[in-house]
Every structure is written in structure tokens, then in C-alpha cells.
């Protein structure tokens, strides 16, 4: 496949990657369209977070090419990698807020550390972003005082404070109550459209994934096993994909872990 | 055969750790050099690493000094040499017990806290998040802690020795009635500024370096799980203590052996 960087902000082709001797990707191909919300789905442990690590240049693929905004992602600490990361915002699964700073200072942190902006300008930036996630009034709160949903919104405000081109979400729906879930779903869509972002959402939650996605990729055993719009994915006829999308307990992925004959096992006692 | 294989694996593991900790030291030193332009970060860490270790250092120093006073007096009085009590107490503290014991306390109080803090920052993805915000965690987090550790320990060791000498005086003068002029004068004439005091300071700088190096390395490389962090914290205390004690032997041989 050939992707142009005009239409696709990220393109990965034939990516191979392994942790020591545990292979994760074995010829991964995918492309993320600009301006859209793309959801990458797959069972736990299939390498979704690892993919975000590769895209952010925190991990290096053993082979294959990975491009962001028309430029190769080189995972060696360098000025160009840091420049690239300034165009990326990331929401971590555990929010990764700095616990010794309050809400305002957490959101201001990337501005204070990586720009020369004066304090009044920083204040405007931070308050704008906090307002977008509905927490302008919570600036003085400590991180330990926040509920799970609020902490995720603060982390989101921090992820967009440098006005990135893309925002990566690692499992944004995990551990939220229904109201917070609704807020996060709405925020991902609204921020994507209002700020002209590209969003990459990595999740194993099919329902929320389908609700938010413009386009979806399904990962399985180190590759993309299916991709398409949510409707296309839900109609998919391949039994393995149907099993995942509908959450069936038995299918090509067996309910039973391989074992020897049940009767034999019992007779051994 | 099994034993040989085990030993071999231990040896290889040790070499790998040594290698990666040396690489870590290289980048940590760069981070430390970079952090001098951010004095506020260093001051924050001086508080966390140094000031919070002060109380335990002072209390321990006092008791060690008092014990030295007791033991020293019991021995010296046999030779009617109790007028040298001040000298004995001061030399033991300045040359050995001050630097070594304060380093061991430092490893237990500050070193373990550093390892747990960095390990937790790693486990909760705070370090990865910094990298994604284009902030180098080695410069922002490791560097200032390294500098603060190396500055703190010599000061803590000096405090330990000073309080210890005072403790010796309390026992010598208060309990056994040694004249205070005699106690202090024996020190003044017997303690050499370069040979004793300076060498003690050098020791504590070396020990501070060792302890923060091990503590930060263990934290930065701990597996991101609660079990991983708790093991890393234990390793920090065990390895720093062993390294401090063994390097003390080497340093003493180098400094005081002729
Ligand atoms: N640093 C690491 N070292 C070794 N294995 C890892 C490491 N990080 C993740 N893994 C393993 O790689 C697999 C994929 O991890 P991950 O990308 O986090 O999966 P996902 O986010 O899809 O749940 C998991 O089985 C995980 O245990
Ligand atoms: Mg994950």
C-alpha cells in the first residue's frame, strides 16, 4: 500500500517488533487518516500500547518503516525526535499526572519546561485548555483529590496544551463510571473536530470504540486482521472478527485453554 | 555442574548490571551538569534528600558519640589517659564513624526513598509521559537528585561527627567529670585538619556518590510493578551498604596507610 502524508498523518509499513524474545508485531501495516478519529482495537496484550510507544519514538521497531507527518520516526533521543513529540499529545492509561503538582501546574508543566513563554501567556493557555475539559475551576486542586474521571480530563488538558497535531489515547475508557465515560467520549470527538486534531484511540472496549470511531483497525497476532468503518466491522463475516466484535465467549478463540482429556485428568487423582 | 552454571549466570548478570549502571551513570552525570542551571530543582531535592535525613542523623550521632565516650573512658582510665578522651572520640568520628554511619543511615533513609519515588514514577507512566512531552526525565528528575545527594551527605556526615563529639563531651564531662578544657584541648592538638578532617570529607563525598548512583539506577530500572519496586528498594539499601563499607576499607588503606 502507498499512503501519501497529505491524507494520512501516520503510516506504518511492515513493522516488526519484539520485547527481547517475545514477538509483538510481525508485519504490521496501517495508516491513520488526518483529521479523523481512528480506533485501534485488539485483545489485551496484543501490543496496542506498544504501538503507541513506537509511534512516540520511545521504542524502536526491529524492521519496517514508521512515518509521522511525512517524516520517519527515529527512536534515538535527538532534537528532531523532541521536535516531533511536541506535535504529539498523549493520554496515558494511568493518566501519569505529576503527584507533587496541583492541577494548574500539571497542565502548565509542558509549557514551562519546553517553551520560553511568560507566565501571563501560560496562564491563558492553561485556562483555555482547562475550560475545554470543563475543569477551569479545579486549577488549585491536588491530584490526589481528583476522581478518576476528573484526573483523566486533567491529563487530557495537559496532552493538548502544546497544540499538537495528533492526540493518542491509551485505553481512555478503562475504569470510568458511566457519566465520566460519556464525558470522555464527547470530549474526544469535540476536541478532534474543534481543534482540527487527528485522534488515535487504543482500546479493547468494542462498544465505545465503535461509538467514537471514524475508522477502525483490529489487531490480532501481530498484524491488522481487519479494518473499516464501525459498520463494516460489525458486519464482518470472518468468525474470529465476529467473535471479538460481539464479545462471544467461544469461537475461534476457545473458551477452554488447551488441556488434556477431562476424564483422564480426573481419574489421575 | 548446576552450581557452576548458577555461578556463571550470576557472574554474567552482575557484569550486565555493572555495564548498564555505568551507562546510566554517564547520562546521569550529564543530567546533573545540566541541572545546575535549574537551582530551584536542586534546592527542592536538597530538602527532600538532605533536610529530611537530618533528624535521624543527629539522634544517631548523639548516641554514637555518647557510647564512644563511655567505652573510651573505660579503656583510657586503666592507663590514666582519660585526658585523651576528646581526641579518641573525635578521631573515631571524623575519620570513620561519621562518614560511614551517616552514609549507611543516608542509604536507609534517603536512598530507599529515592528508589521508591523514581520506581513509582516509572510504574505510573510519569517518566514516559515526560518523554512524550519532549522533556528529558534524566535532566528533569535524575540530575537534580544526583547533585542534591552528593551535596547532602558530606554535610550530614559533618553534622553527625559534630553532634557525636558533643555526645562524648556530655558523657566525659557530665558523667566522669573530665575537665572541659582538657577534653577540647586534646582534640585541638591531636586532630590534623588535612589528614583527618579533609580525608573524612572526601570519604563522605565518595559515599554520597555511591549511594545516589545505586538508588537512582535501581529506581530507574525497576520493573514497573509493586513487587519490582519493593525489591529495587531492598537492593538499594543492601548494595549501597556493602559498597560503602568495602570502599571505606579501600579509602582508609589509601589515605592512612603509609
Ligand atoms: N517492557 C516490556 N518488556 C517485556 N514485555 C512487555 C513489555 N511491555 C509490554 N510487554 C508485553 O508485551 C505484550 C503487549 O503489551 P501491550 O502493548 O502493553 O499490550 P496492550 O496494550 O495491547 O494490552 C504484553 O503481553 C506485555 O506483557
Ligand atoms: Mg495497553
Coordinates of C-alpha atoms and ligand atoms in Angstrom, one line a residue:
Chain A
X1 CA 0.0 0.0 0.0
X2 CA 1.2 3.5 -0.7
X3 CA 0.0 6.3 1.5
X4 CA 0.6 10.0 1.0
X5 CA 1.3 12.1 4.0
X6 CA -1.3 14.6 2.8
X7 CA -4.2 12.2 3.6
X8 CA -2.5 10.1 6.3
X9 CA -0.6 11.6 9.2
X10 CA 0.8 8.3 10.3
X11 CA 1.8 5.4 8.2
X12 CA 3.3 2.1 9.4
X13 CA 4.5 -0.4 6.9
X14 CA 5.8 -3.9 7.6
X15 CA 6.6 -3.2 11.2
X16 CA 8.3 -5.9 13.2
X17 CA 8.9 -5.6 16.9
X18 CA 9.8 -7.9 19.8
X19 CA 10.5 -7.4 23.5
X20 CA 13.7 -9.3 24.0
X21 CA 12.4 -12.7 22.6
X22 CA 8.7 -12.1 22.8
X23 CA 7.5 -11.1 19.3
X24 CA 4.7 -8.4 19.3
X25 CA 4.4 -7.2 15.7
X26 CA 5.0 -9.3 12.7
X27 CA 4.5 -7.2 9.6
X28 CA 2.1 -4.5 10.8
X29 CA 0.6 -2.2 8.2
X30 CA -1.7 0.6 9.0
X31 CA -2.3 4.3 8.2
X32 CA -4.1 6.9 10.2
X33 CA -6.2 9.4 8.2
X34 CA -5.8 13.1 9.0
X35 CA -8.5 14.9 10.9
X36 CA -10.3 11.7 11.9
X37 CA -10.8 9.6 15.0
X38 CA -9.1 6.2 14.4
X39 CA -9.6 3.4 16.8
X40 CA -7.1 0.6 17.2
X41 CA -8.7 -2.4 18.8
X42 CA -7.5 -5.8 19.9
X43 CA -7.4 -8.1 22.9
X44 CA -5.3 -7.2 26.0
X45 CA -1.6 -7.9 25.4
X46 CA -1.8 -7.7 21.6
X47 CA 0.5 -4.7 21.5
X48 CA -1.7 -1.6 21.4
X49 CA 0.3 0.3 23.9
X50 CA 3.4 -0.9 22.3
X51 CA 2.3 0.6 19.0
X52 CA 1.9 4.0 20.7
X53 CA 5.4 3.5 22.2
X54 CA 6.7 3.0 18.7
X55 CA 4.8 6.0 17.3
X56 CA 6.2 8.2 20.0
X57 CA 9.7 7.0 19.4
X58 CA 10.0 5.5 22.9
X59 CA 10.6 2.1 21.3
X60 CA 12.3 1.3 18.0
X61 CA 11.0 -1.3 15.6
X62 CA 13.4 -4.1 14.6
X63 CA 12.4 -3.5 10.9
X64 CA 9.8 -1.7 8.9
X65 CA 9.1 2.0 8.4
X66 CA 7.0 4.3 10.5
X67 CA 6.3 7.8 9.4
X68 CA 4.7 10.7 11.2
X69 CA 3.6 13.8 9.3
X70 CA 5.8 12.9 6.3
X71 CA 8.9 12.2 8.4
X72 CA 10.4 8.9 9.7
X73 CA 10.1 8.4 13.4
X74 CA 13.7 7.7 14.7
X75 CA 13.6 6.4 18.2
X76 CA 17.0 7.9 19.1
X77 CA 16.9 10.8 21.6
X78 CA 17.6 13.8 19.4
X79 CA 16.4 17.3 18.8
X80 CA 14.4 16.1 15.8
X81 CA 12.6 13.5 17.9
X82 CA 11.8 16.0 20.6
X83 CA 10.5 18.4 17.9
X84 CA 8.3 15.6 16.6
X85 CA 7.0 14.8 20.1
X86 CA 5.9 18.4 20.5
X87 CA 3.4 17.7 17.8
X88 CA 2.1 14.7 19.7
X89 CA -0.1 14.7 22.7
X90 CA -0.6 11.5 24.7
X91 CA -3.1 10.5 27.3
X92 CA -1.7 7.6 29.3
X93 CA -3.8 4.8 30.7
X94 CA -2.8 5.8 34.2
X95 CA -3.0 9.5 33.4
X96 CA 0.6 9.9 34.5
X97 CA -0.1 13.2 36.3
X98 CA 2.7 14.5 38.5
X99 CA 1.5 14.0 42.0
X100 CA 3.6 16.7 43.6
X101 CA 2.0 19.5 41.5
X102 CA -1.6 20.8 41.5
X103 CA -4.0 20.7 38.5
X104 CA -2.9 24.0 37.1
X105 CA 0.8 23.3 37.4
X106 CA 0.4 19.9 35.8
X107 CA -1.2 21.4 32.7
X108 CA 1.3 24.2 32.7
X109 CA 4.2 21.8 33.1
X110 CA 5.0 21.2 29.4
X111 CA 4.7 24.9 28.6
X112 CA 7.1 25.8 31.4
X113 CA 9.5 23.1 30.6
X114 CA 9.7 23.3 26.9
X115 CA 8.8 26.9 25.9
X116 CA 10.0 30.4 26.8
X117 CA 6.5 31.7 27.3
X118 CA 5.9 34.3 30.0
X119 CA 3.7 33.4 32.9
X120 CA 0.7 35.5 31.8
X121 CA 0.6 33.7 28.4
X122 CA 1.0 30.4 30.1
X123 CA -2.0 31.2 32.3
X124 CA -4.1 32.0 29.3
X125 CA -3.1 28.7 27.6
X126 CA -3.7 26.6 30.6
X127 CA -7.1 28.2 31.5
X128 CA -8.3 27.8 27.9
X129 CA -7.4 24.1 27.9
X130 CA -8.9 23.5 31.3
X131 CA -12.1 25.3 30.2
X132 CA -12.3 22.9 27.2
X133 CA -12.3 19.9 29.5
X134 CA -14.7 21.7 31.9
X135 CA -12.2 22.0 34.8
X136 CA -11.2 25.7 34.8
X137 CA -12.5 25.9 38.4
X138 CA -10.3 23.0 39.6
X139 CA -6.9 24.5 39.0
X140 CA -6.0 24.6 42.7
X141 CA -6.9 21.1 43.4
X142 CA -4.3 18.5 44.3
X143 CA -4.0 15.4 42.1
X144 CA -4.9 13.1 45.0
X145 CA -8.2 14.9 45.4
X146 CA -9.4 14.2 41.9
X147 CA -11.9 11.5 40.9
X148 CA -10.8 9.1 38.1
X149 CA -12.8 10.9 35.5
X150 CA -11.5 14.3 36.5
X151 CA -7.9 13.1 36.6
X152 CA -8.3 11.8 33.0
X153 CA -9.7 15.2 31.9
X154 CA -6.7 17.0 33.5
X155 CA -4.4 14.6 31.7
X156 CA -6.3 15.4 28.5
X157 CA -5.9 19.1 29.0
X158 CA -2.2 18.6 29.5
X159 CA -2.0 16.4 26.4
X160 CA -3.4 19.2 24.2
X161 CA -1.7 22.2 25.9
X162 CA 1.1 22.4 23.3
X163 CA -1.5 22.4 20.5
X164 CA -0.4 19.0 19.0
X165 CA -1.4 17.6 15.6
X166 CA -2.4 14.3 17.0
X167 CA -3.6 13.0 20.4
X168 CA -3.0 9.4 21.3
X169 CA -5.3 7.9 23.8
X170 CA -4.2 4.7 25.6
X171 CA -7.3 2.9 26.9
X172 CA -9.2 6.1 27.7
X173 CA -12.4 4.2 28.8
X174 CA -10.9 1.9 31.4
X175 CA -12.1 2.4 35.0
X176 CA -14.6 5.2 34.4
X177 CA -18.2 5.5 35.8
X178 CA -20.9 5.9 33.2
X179 CA -21.1 9.7 33.4
X180 CA -17.3 10.1 33.1
X181 CA -17.4 7.7 30.2
X182 CA -20.0 9.8 28.4
X183 CA -17.9 13.0 29.1
X184 CA -14.7 11.4 27.7
X185 CA -16.4 10.1 24.6
X186 CA -17.9 13.5 23.9
X187 CA -14.5 15.3 24.6
X188 CA -12.6 13.0 22.3
X189 CA -15.0 13.8 19.4
X190 CA -15.4 17.5 20.2
X191 CA -11.7 18.2 20.7
X192 CA -10.9 16.3 17.5
X193 CA -13.3 18.4 15.5
X194 CA -12.8 21.8 17.2
X195 CA -9.0 21.8 17.3
X196 CA -8.6 20.1 13.9
X197 CA -6.8 17.2 15.5
X198 CA -6.2 13.7 14.5
X199 CA -7.1 11.2 17.2
X200 CA -5.8 7.7 17.7
X201 CA -7.7 5.8 20.3
X202 CA -6.3 2.5 21.5
X203 CA -8.9 0.3 23.3
X204 CA -10.3 -3.1 23.9
X205 CA -13.8 -1.7 24.5
X206 CA -15.8 -2.6 21.4
X207 CA -18.9 -0.6 22.2
X208 CA -17.2 2.7 23.0
X209 CA -14.7 2.1 20.2
X210 CA -17.5 1.8 17.6
X211 CA -19.3 4.8 19.0
X212 CA -16.3 7.1 18.6
X213 CA -14.5 5.8 15.5
X214 CA -14.5 7.2 12.0
X215 CA -12.2 4.3 11.1
X216 CA -11.1 1.1 12.9
X217 CA -8.2 -1.3 12.9
X218 CA -8.4 -4.7 14.6
X219 CA -5.1 -6.2 15.7
X220 CA -4.5 -9.9 16.1
X221 CA -1.3 -11.8 16.5
X222 CA 1.0 -9.0 15.4
X223 CA -0.9 -7.8 12.4
X224 CA -4.0 -6.0 11.3
X225 CA -6.7 -8.6 11.0
X226 CA -9.5 -6.3 9.8
X227 CA -10.1 -2.6 9.2
X228 CA -13.0 -0.5 8.1
X229 CA -15.7 1.8 9.4
X230 CA -17.5 0.7 12.5
X231 CA -20.5 -0.5 10.5
X232 CA -18.3 -2.5 8.2
X233 CA -16.5 -4.1 11.2
X234 CA -19.7 -5.0 12.9
X235 CA -21.0 -6.8 9.8
X236 CA -17.7 -8.7 9.3
X237 CA -18.3 -12.3 8.4
X238 CA -14.9 -13.8 9.5
X239 CA -15.7 -15.8 12.6
X240 CA -12.6 -14.6 14.5
X241 CA -13.5 -11.0 14.0
X242 CA -17.2 -11.5 14.7
X243 CA -16.2 -13.2 18.0
X244 CA -14.2 -10.2 19.1
X245 CA -16.7 -7.5 17.9
X246 CA -19.6 -9.2 19.5
X247 CA -17.8 -10.5 22.6
X248 CA -18.8 -14.1 22.1
X249 CA -17.2 -16.4 24.8
X250 CA -16.5 -19.2 22.4
X251 CA -15.4 -19.1 18.8
X252 CA -12.1 -19.4 17.1
X253 CA -10.6 -18.2 20.4
X254 CA -11.6 -21.1 22.6
X255 CA -13.2 -20.7 26.0
X256 CA -11.1 -23.6 27.2
X257 CA -7.4 -23.2 27.5
X258 CA -5.8 -26.3 25.8
X259 CA -5.8 -29.2 28.2
X260 CA -5.6 -33.0 28.1
X261 CA -8.8 -35.1 28.3
X262 CA -11.0 -34.1 31.2
X263 CA -11.9 -37.7 32.2
X264 CA -8.2 -38.7 32.2
X265 CA -7.3 -35.7 34.4
X266 CA -10.0 -36.6 36.9
X267 CA -9.0 -40.3 37.1
X268 CA -5.5 -39.4 38.0
X269 CA -6.4 -38.1 41.4
Chain B
X1 CA 27.6 -28.7 37.4
X2 CA 24.4 -27.0 38.3
X3 CA 26.4 -24.9 40.8
X4 CA 28.9 -23.9 38.2
X5 CA 26.1 -22.9 35.8
X6 CA 24.4 -20.9 38.5
X7 CA 27.6 -19.1 39.4
X8 CA 28.3 -18.4 35.8
X9 CA 24.8 -16.9 35.3
X10 CA 25.2 -14.8 38.4
X11 CA 28.5 -13.6 37.1
X12 CA 27.0 -12.6 33.7
X13 CA 24.1 -10.9 35.4
X14 CA 26.4 -8.9 37.6
X15 CA 28.5 -7.8 34.6
X16 CA 25.4 -6.8 32.7
X17 CA 24.2 -4.7 35.7
X18 CA 27.6 -3.2 36.1
X19 CA 27.7 -2.2 32.5
X20 CA 24.2 -0.7 32.4
X21 CA 24.7 1.1 35.6
X22 CA 27.9 2.7 34.2
X23 CA 25.9 3.8 31.1
X24 CA 23.3 5.1 33.4
X25 CA 25.9 7.0 35.5
X26 CA 27.2 8.6 32.3
X27 CA 23.8 10.0 31.3
X28 CA 23.0 10.9 35.0
X29 CA 26.2 13.0 35.2
X30 CA 25.2 14.8 32.1
X31 CA 21.8 15.4 33.6
X32 CA 23.4 16.6 36.8
X33 CA 25.6 19.0 34.9
X34 CA 22.5 20.3 33.1
X35 CA 20.6 20.8 36.3
X36 CA 23.0 23.4 37.7
X37 CA 21.1 25.9 35.6
X38 CA 17.9 25.0 37.5
X39 CA 18.9 25.7 41.1
X40 CA 15.3 25.7 42.3
X41 CA 15.0 22.0 41.4
X42 CA 18.3 21.2 43.3
X43 CA 17.1 23.1 46.3
X44 CA 13.8 21.2 46.4
X45 CA 15.8 18.0 46.3
X46 CA 18.2 19.2 49.0
X47 CA 15.2 19.4 51.2
X48 CA 13.8 16.0 50.3
X49 CA 17.1 14.2 50.4
X50 CA 19.1 16.2 52.9
X51 CA 16.9 18.0 55.4
X52 CA 14.6 15.1 55.9
X53 CA 17.5 12.9 56.8
X54 CA 18.9 15.3 59.4
X55 CA 16.8 14.2 62.4
X56 CA 17.9 10.6 62.2
X57 CA 21.5 11.7 61.6
X58 CA 21.5 14.0 64.7
X59 CA 19.9 11.5 67.0
X60 CA 22.2 8.6 65.9
X61 CA 25.3 10.9 66.1
X62 CA 24.5 11.8 69.6
X63 CA 24.1 8.2 70.8
X64 CA 27.2 7.0 68.9
X65 CA 29.2 9.8 70.5
X66 CA 27.9 9.0 74.0
X67 CA 28.8 5.3 73.6
X68 CA 32.3 6.3 72.3
X69 CA 32.6 8.5 75.5
X70 CA 31.7 5.5 77.7
X71 CA 33.8 2.9 76.0
X72 CA 36.7 5.3 75.6
X73 CA 36.7 6.3 79.2
X74 CA 36.5 2.7 80.5
X75 CA 39.6 1.8 78.5
X76 CA 41.6 5.0 79.0
X77 CA 41.1 5.2 82.7
X78 CA 43.1 2.0 83.0
X79 CA 46.1 3.8 81.8
X80 CA 45.2 7.1 83.5
X81 CA 45.0 8.5 80.0
X82 CA 41.4 9.8 80.2
X83 CA 42.6 13.3 79.3
X84 CA 42.8 11.9 75.7
X85 CA 39.1 11.1 75.6
X86 CA 38.3 14.0 73.4
X87 CA 41.0 13.0 70.9
X88 CA 39.8 9.4 70.7
X89 CA 36.2 10.4 70.2
X90 CA 36.9 13.0 67.6
X91 CA 39.3 10.8 65.6
X92 CA 36.9 7.8 65.5
X93 CA 34.1 10.0 64.4
X94 CA 35.9 12.3 61.9
X95 CA 37.9 9.5 60.3
X96 CA 35.5 6.6 60.2
X97 CA 32.2 6.6 62.1
X98 CA 30.9 9.9 60.9
X99 CA 31.3 9.3 57.1
X100 CA 30.4 5.6 57.3
X101 CA 27.5 5.6 59.7
X102 CA 25.9 8.7 58.2
X103 CA 26.3 7.0 54.7
X104 CA 24.5 3.9 56.0
X105 CA 21.7 6.0 57.5
X106 CA 21.6 8.0 54.3
X107 CA 21.2 4.8 52.2
X108 CA 18.4 3.6 54.5
X109 CA 16.5 6.9 54.7
X110 CA 17.2 8.9 51.5
X111 CA 18.4 6.2 49.2
X112 CA 15.4 3.9 49.6
X113 CA 13.1 6.8 49.3
X114 CA 14.7 7.9 46.0
X115 CA 14.5 4.4 44.6
X116 CA 10.8 4.1 45.6
X117 CA 10.0 7.5 44.2
X118 CA 11.6 7.0 40.8
X119 CA 10.3 3.4 40.6
X120 CA 6.7 4.7 41.3
X121 CA 7.1 7.5 38.7
X122 CA 8.1 4.9 36.2
X123 CA 5.3 2.5 37.1
X124 CA 2.7 5.2 36.9
X125 CA 4.0 6.2 33.4
X126 CA 5.1 9.7 34.7
X127 CA 8.6 9.2 33.2
X128 CA 7.1 8.0 29.8
X129 CA 4.7 11.0 29.9
X130 CA 7.7 13.4 30.3
X131 CA 9.4 11.8 27.4
X132 CA 6.3 12.3 25.3
X133 CA 6.2 16.0 26.4
X134 CA 9.7 16.3 25.0
X135 CA 11.1 16.6 28.5
X136 CA 14.2 14.5 29.3
X137 CA 13.5 12.8 32.6
X138 CA 17.2 12.3 33.1
X139 CA 17.7 16.0 33.2
X140 CA 14.5 16.9 34.9
X141 CA 14.3 14.2 37.6
X142 CA 17.6 12.3 37.9
X143 CA 20.0 15.2 37.6
X144 CA 18.8 17.4 40.5
X145 CA 18.6 14.4 42.8
X146 CA 22.1 13.3 41.9
X147 CA 23.5 16.7 42.8
X148 CA 21.5 17.1 45.9
X149 CA 22.6 13.7 47.2
X150 CA 26.3 14.4 46.7
X151 CA 26.0 17.8 48.4
X152 CA 23.9 16.5 51.3
X153 CA 25.9 13.6 52.6
X154 CA 29.2 15.4 53.5
X155 CA 27.1 18.0 55.4
X156 CA 25.2 15.2 57.2
X157 CA 28.4 13.4 58.0
X158 CA 29.9 16.6 59.4
X159 CA 26.8 17.1 61.5
X160 CA 27.0 13.5 62.7
X161 CA 30.6 14.0 63.8
X162 CA 30.0 17.3 65.5
X163 CA 27.0 16.0 67.4
X164 CA 28.9 12.9 68.3
X165 CA 31.8 14.9 69.7
X166 CA 29.3 16.8 71.8
X167 CA 27.8 13.5 73.0
X168 CA 31.3 12.3 74.0
X169 CA 31.7 15.5 75.9
X170 CA 28.4 15.1 77.7
X171 CA 29.5 11.7 79.0
X172 CA 33.1 12.6 79.6
X173 CA 32.4 15.9 81.4
X174 CA 28.9 15.3 82.8
X175 CA 29.3 11.7 83.9
X176 CA 33.0 11.3 84.6
X177 CA 34.0 14.8 85.4
X178 CA 36.7 15.3 82.8
X179 CA 37.6 19.0 82.6
X180 CA 36.1 20.6 79.6
X181 CA 39.3 22.4 78.7
X182 CA 41.2 19.1 78.7
X183 CA 38.5 17.4 76.5
X184 CA 38.6 20.1 73.9
X185 CA 42.3 20.8 74.0
X186 CA 43.3 17.2 73.3
X187 CA 41.3 17.5 70.1
X188 CA 42.8 20.8 69.1
X189 CA 46.4 19.4 69.3
X190 CA 45.7 15.9 68.0
X191 CA 43.3 16.3 65.1
X192 CA 45.0 17.1 61.8
X193 CA 43.0 19.3 59.5
X194 CA 44.2 17.7 56.2
X195 CA 44.9 14.2 57.2
X196 CA 41.8 13.7 59.4
X197 CA 39.1 16.2 58.6
X198 CA 39.7 16.6 54.8
X199 CA 40.0 12.8 54.3
X200 CA 36.8 12.3 56.2
X201 CA 35.1 14.8 53.9
X202 CA 36.5 13.1 50.8
X203 CA 35.1 9.8 52.1
X204 CA 31.6 11.2 52.6
X205 CA 31.6 12.7 49.1
X206 CA 32.6 9.3 47.6
X207 CA 29.9 7.6 49.7
X208 CA 27.2 10.1 48.7
X209 CA 28.1 9.5 45.1
X210 CA 27.8 5.7 45.5
X211 CA 24.5 5.8 47.4
X212 CA 22.7 8.2 44.9
X213 CA 24.1 6.3 41.9
X214 CA 22.8 3.0 43.2
X215 CA 19.5 4.4 44.4
X216 CA 18.7 6.3 41.2
X217 CA 19.8 3.4 39.0
X218 CA 17.7 0.9 40.9
X219 CA 14.6 3.1 40.7
X220 CA 15.0 4.0 37.1
X221 CA 15.4 0.3 36.1
X222 CA 12.9 -1.3 38.5
X223 CA 10.2 -3.4 36.9
X224 CA 7.0 -1.3 36.9
X225 CA 5.2 -3.4 39.5
X226 CA 4.7 -3.2 43.2
X227 CA 6.9 -6.2 43.7
X228 CA 9.6 -4.8 41.4
X229 CA 9.7 -1.5 43.3
X230 CA 9.9 -3.2 46.7
X231 CA 12.8 -5.4 45.5
X232 CA 14.6 -2.5 44.0
X233 CA 14.3 -0.6 47.3
X234 CA 15.8 -3.5 49.2
X235 CA 18.6 -3.8 46.7
X236 CA 19.4 -0.1 47.1
X237 CA 19.9 -0.5 50.8
X238 CA 21.8 -3.8 50.6
X239 CA 24.1 -2.7 47.7
X240 CA 24.8 0.8 49.0
X241 CA 25.7 -0.6 52.4
X242 CA 28.0 -3.2 51.1
X243 CA 29.7 -0.8 48.6
X244 CA 30.1 1.9 51.2
X245 CA 31.7 -0.5 53.7
X246 CA 34.0 -2.1 51.2
X247 CA 35.1 1.2 49.6
X248 CA 35.7 2.5 53.1
X249 CA 38.3 -0.2 53.6
X250 CA 40.0 0.8 50.3
X251 CA 39.9 4.5 51.0
X252 CA 41.2 4.1 54.6
X253 CA 44.1 2.0 53.2
X254 CA 44.9 4.6 50.6
X255 CA 44.6 7.6 53.0
X256 CA 46.1 6.4 56.2
X257 CA 48.4 3.6 55.2
X258 CA 52.0 4.7 54.6
Ligands
LIG1 N1 8.8 -3.6 28.6 C1 8.3 -4.8 28.3 N2 9.1 -5.9 28.4 C2 8.6 -7.1 28.0 N3 7.3 -7.4 27.7 C3 6.5 -6.3 27.6 C4 6.9 -5.0 27.9 N4 5.9 -4.2 27.8 C5 4.8 -5.0 27.4 N5 5.2 -6.3 27.3 C6 4.4 -7.4 26.9 O1 4.0 -7.2 25.5 C7 2.7 -7.5 25.3 C8 2.0 -6.4 24.7 O2 1.9 -5.3 25.6 P1 1.0 -4.0 25.4 O3 1.5 -3.3 24.1 O4 1.0 -3.3 26.6 O5 -0.4 -4.7 25.1 P2 -1.9 -4.0 25.1 O6 -1.7 -2.5 25.3 O7 -2.4 -4.3 23.8 O8 -2.7 -4.6 26.2 C9 2.1 -7.9 26.6 O9 2.0 -9.3 26.7 C10 3.1 -7.4 27.7 O10 3.1 -8.3 28.8
LIG2 MG1 -2.2 -1.3 26.9

